Coordinates of C-alpha atoms in Angstrom, one line a residue:
M819 CA 23.3 6.2 -2.7
G820 CA 24.3 2.8 -1.4
C821 CA 24.7 -0.5 -3.2
H822 CA 23.4 -3.6 -1.4
L823 CA 23.9 -7.2 -2.2
F824 CA 21.2 -9.7 -1.1
A825 CA 20.9 -13.5 -1.3
M826 CA 17.6 -15.2 -1.6
K827 CA 18.1 -18.6 0.0
N828 CA 15.9 -21.7 0.6
I829 CA 13.6 -20.7 -2.3
F830 CA 15.3 -22.3 -5.2
K831 CA 18.1 -25.0 -5.4
Y832 CA 20.8 -22.3 -5.7
P833 CA 20.9 -18.8 -4.1
I834 CA 20.1 -16.0 -6.4
F835 CA 22.2 -12.8 -6.0
F836 CA 21.1 -9.4 -7.2
V837 CA 22.2 -5.8 -6.7
I838 CA 19.9 -2.9 -5.9
F839 CA 20.6 0.7 -5.4
I840 CA 19.0 2.4 -2.4
S841 CA 18.7 6.1 -2.1
S842 CA 17.3 8.4 0.7
I843 CA 15.1 11.0 -0.9
I844 CA 13.1 14.1 0.1
Y845 CA 9.5 13.8 -1.0
G846 CA 7.6 16.6 -2.7
S847 CA 4.6 15.6 -0.6
D848 CA 4.2 13.1 2.3
E849 CA 0.7 12.1 1.2
I850 CA -0.6 10.0 -1.6
T851 CA -4.1 9.1 -2.9
V852 CA -5.7 5.7 -3.1
C853 CA -8.7 4.6 -5.2
L854 CA -10.9 2.6 -2.8
F855 CA -13.0 -0.3 -4.2
W856 CA -11.3 0.1 -7.5
N857 CA -13.1 -1.4 -10.5
R858 CA -16.1 -2.4 -8.4
S859 CA -19.8 -1.3 -8.4
V860 CA -20.6 -0.1 -4.9
D861 CA -24.2 0.3 -3.6
S862 CA -23.4 1.2 0.0
V863 CA -20.3 1.8 2.2
L864 CA -19.8 0.8 5.8
V865 CA -17.4 3.0 7.9
A866 CA -16.2 1.7 11.3
A867 CA -14.2 3.4 14.0
M868 CA -11.6 1.2 15.5
D869 CA -9.6 2.2 18.5
S870 CA -10.2 6.0 18.0
K871 CA -13.2 8.1 17.2
I872 CA -13.6 9.3 13.6
F873 CA -15.4 12.2 12.0
L874 CA -17.8 11.1 9.3
N875 CA -19.8 13.6 7.3
D876 CA -19.2 16.2 10.1
T877 CA -20.5 13.7 12.8
E878 CA -18.3 12.2 15.5
I879 CA -18.4 8.4 15.4
S880 CA -17.2 6.7 18.7
A881 CA -14.7 3.9 18.8
G882 CA -16.3 0.6 17.9
D883 CA -19.3 2.1 16.1
T884 CA -20.2 1.5 12.4
T885 CA -22.2 3.7 10.1
V886 CA -23.7 2.8 6.7
I887 CA -23.7 5.3 3.8
Y888 CA -25.9 4.6 0.8
H889 CA -25.8 5.1 -2.9
N890 CA -25.3 8.6 -4.2
E891 CA -24.6 9.9 -0.6
R892 CA -21.3 11.7 0.0
V893 CA -18.5 10.2 2.1
S894 CA -16.2 12.5 4.1
A895 CA -14.3 10.7 6.8
R896 CA -11.0 11.5 8.7
C897 CA -8.9 10.1 11.5
N898 CA -5.2 10.3 12.2
N899 CA -5.3 6.7 13.5
F900 CA -6.6 3.6 11.8
Y901 CA -10.3 3.0 10.9
A902 CA -12.1 0.7 8.5
I903 CA -14.2 0.9 5.4
S904 CA -16.1 -1.8 3.5
D905 CA -18.2 -2.1 0.3
G906 CA -20.2 -4.9 2.0
R907 CA -17.9 -7.6 0.6
R908 CA -14.4 -6.8 2.0
W909 CA -13.1 -4.6 4.8
R910 CA -10.1 -2.4 4.3
M911 CA -8.0 -0.8 7.1
I912 CA -7.2 2.8 6.3
S913 CA -6.0 6.1 7.9
G914 CA -6.2 9.7 6.9
E915 CA -8.9 11.4 4.9
C916 CA -11.5 9.5 2.8
Y917 CA -13.8 11.4 0.5
G918 CA -16.1 10.9 -2.5
K919 CA -19.6 9.6 -3.3
V920 CA -21.0 6.1 -3.0
G921 CA -21.5 4.6 -6.5
D922 CA -18.8 7.0 -7.8
S923 CA -15.1 7.3 -6.9
I924 CA -14.0 7.2 -3.3
I925 CA -10.5 8.4 -2.6
L926 CA -8.3 8.0 0.4
K927 CA -5.6 10.6 1.2
I928 CA -3.0 8.9 3.4
S929 CA 0.6 9.5 4.4
V930 CA 3.3 7.6 2.6
Q931 CA 4.6 6.1 5.8
K932 CA 1.2 4.7 6.9
W933 CA 0.4 3.5 3.4
V934 CA 3.6 1.5 3.3
L935 CA 2.8 0.1 6.7
L936 CA -0.7 -1.0 5.7
T937 CA 0.3 -2.5 2.3
L938 CA 3.3 -4.3 3.9
L939 CA 0.8 -5.9 6.2
G940 CA -1.5 -6.7 3.3
E941 CA 1.1 -8.2 1.0
F942 CA 3.7 -9.9 3.3
P943 CA 2.9 -12.9 5.6
G944 CA 3.5 -12.6 9.3
N945 CA 6.1 -15.4 9.3
Y946 CA 8.5 -13.4 7.1
P947 CA 11.7 -12.4 8.8
I948 CA 12.4 -8.7 9.5
N949 CA 14.9 -8.4 6.6
A950 CA 12.3 -9.5 4.1
L951 CA 9.8 -7.0 5.6
Q952 CA 12.4 -4.2 5.3
A953 CA 13.0 -5.1 1.7
G954 CA 9.3 -5.1 1.1
A955 CA 8.9 -1.7 2.6
V956 CA 11.6 -0.2 0.3
V957 CA 9.9 -1.9 -2.8
L958 CA 6.4 -0.6 -1.8
R959 CA 7.7 2.9 -1.1
S960 CA 9.5 2.9 -4.5
F961 CA 6.4 1.8 -6.3
V962 CA 4.1 4.4 -4.9
L963 CA 6.5 7.3 -5.3
S964 CA 7.6 6.4 -8.9
G965 CA 4.5 8.1 -10.4
K966 CA 0.7 7.8 -10.7
H967 CA -0.6 4.3 -11.5
H968 CA -4.2 5.4 -12.1
N969 CA -5.7 8.4 -13.7
N970 CA -7.5 9.9 -10.7
C971 CA -5.2 8.6 -7.9
D972 CA -1.7 7.3 -7.2
V973 CA -2.6 3.7 -6.5
C974 CA -5.6 1.5 -5.9
D975 CA -6.4 -0.7 -2.9
R976 CA -6.3 -4.1 -4.7
T977 CA -3.5 -6.4 -5.9
H978 CA -3.4 -4.4 -9.1
C979 CA -1.2 -2.0 -7.1
A980 CA -0.8 -3.1 -3.5
L981 CA -3.4 -4.6 -1.2
L982 CA -4.8 -2.7 1.8
P983 CA -5.3 -5.2 4.6
R984 CA -8.4 -6.2 6.6
P985 CA -8.7 -4.5 10.0
Q986 CA -6.3 -6.1 12.5
N987 CA -3.6 -5.4 15.1
I988 CA -0.3 -4.5 13.5
P989 CA 2.7 -6.5 14.8
Q990 CA 5.7 -4.5 16.0
K991 CA 8.1 -6.0 13.4
Y992 CA 6.0 -4.5 10.6
K993 CA 6.2 -1.1 12.3
S994 CA 10.0 -1.5 12.8
A995 CA 10.5 -2.5 9.2
V996 CA 8.8 0.7 7.9
D997 CA 10.5 3.0 10.5
E998 CA 14.0 1.6 9.9
T999 CA 13.7 2.1 6.1
K1000 CA 12.0 5.5 6.2
G1001 CA 12.9 7.6 3.1
L1002 CA 14.6 4.7 1.3
V1003 CA 13.7 3.9 -2.3
L1004 CA 15.1 2.0 -5.2
T1005 CA 16.6 4.2 -7.9
Y1006 CA 18.2 4.0 -11.4
N1007 CA 20.0 7.1 -12.7
N1008 CA 18.6 9.0 -9.8
D1009 CA 15.0 8.2 -10.8
I1010 CA 12.8 6.1 -8.5
I1011 CA 12.0 2.8 -10.2
P1012 CA 8.4 1.5 -10.4
A1013 CA 9.2 -1.6 -8.3
T1014 CA 6.4 -4.1 -8.4
L1015 CA 5.3 -7.1 -6.4
T1016 CA 4.0 -10.4 -7.7
A1017 CA 2.5 -13.2 -5.7
N1018 CA 4.1 -15.9 -7.8
C1019 CA 7.3 -15.5 -9.9
G1020 CA 7.0 -18.9 -11.5
G1021 CA 10.4 -19.9 -10.4
K1022 CA 12.2 -17.8 -13.0
T1023 CA 13.8 -14.4 -13.2
I1024 CA 12.2 -12.3 -16.0
P1025 CA 13.1 -8.7 -17.1
A1026 CA 10.5 -6.2 -16.0
N1027 CA 9.8 -5.0 -19.5
V1028 CA 9.0 -8.5 -20.6
L1029 CA 6.5 -9.0 -17.7
W1030 CA 5.0 -5.5 -17.5
G1031 CA 5.8 -4.0 -20.9
G1032 CA 7.4 -0.6 -21.5
N1033 CA 11.0 0.4 -20.9
A1034 CA 12.8 -0.9 -17.8
P1035 CA 16.6 -0.4 -18.2
W1036 CA 17.0 -1.0 -14.4
S1037 CA 15.8 -4.6 -14.7

């Protein structure tokens, strides 16, 4: 376990210093599950192959092609590279295996490493320096590996947990930030902490238990 001291500068009038403990862990599983279109009513789903072909309901879909799946029809898609899925309102870039039924739950099974990469792209602006992206990768990895955040999946695809991005090219510095922090998580008493992100801290430091409820001795 290592102890690292960071300074947040140019955000407030004075730098804020805080200490985090970073551990390298061995996962019980390298895959997690994501609820897609969480808390939404979905009438149809669009699945699009990006740079690689995908297999959708046992049919091969060529790169660049899009298929529509309608209400009550099953969804079974898989690709080791990235592809895209939409509820007709917003596209998500995903990877791995997607399964379920339109109008019911649709679940994505994805590797931890690719999920961290995608959510880092969805949550952190492109003008952030590499150090900020590295810190973000550690926080996101800690969050998803700290335990289930939904009953039927580990996390959802919205800002309730961590946002999956729209389809796009992934800048190299995002890939580097994830690769260079692989296996690193935030811990307290050897337990992974449920580190969370917020879009606006309000300019104040608030203990996690005050903001989110529950017990948070690490905050």
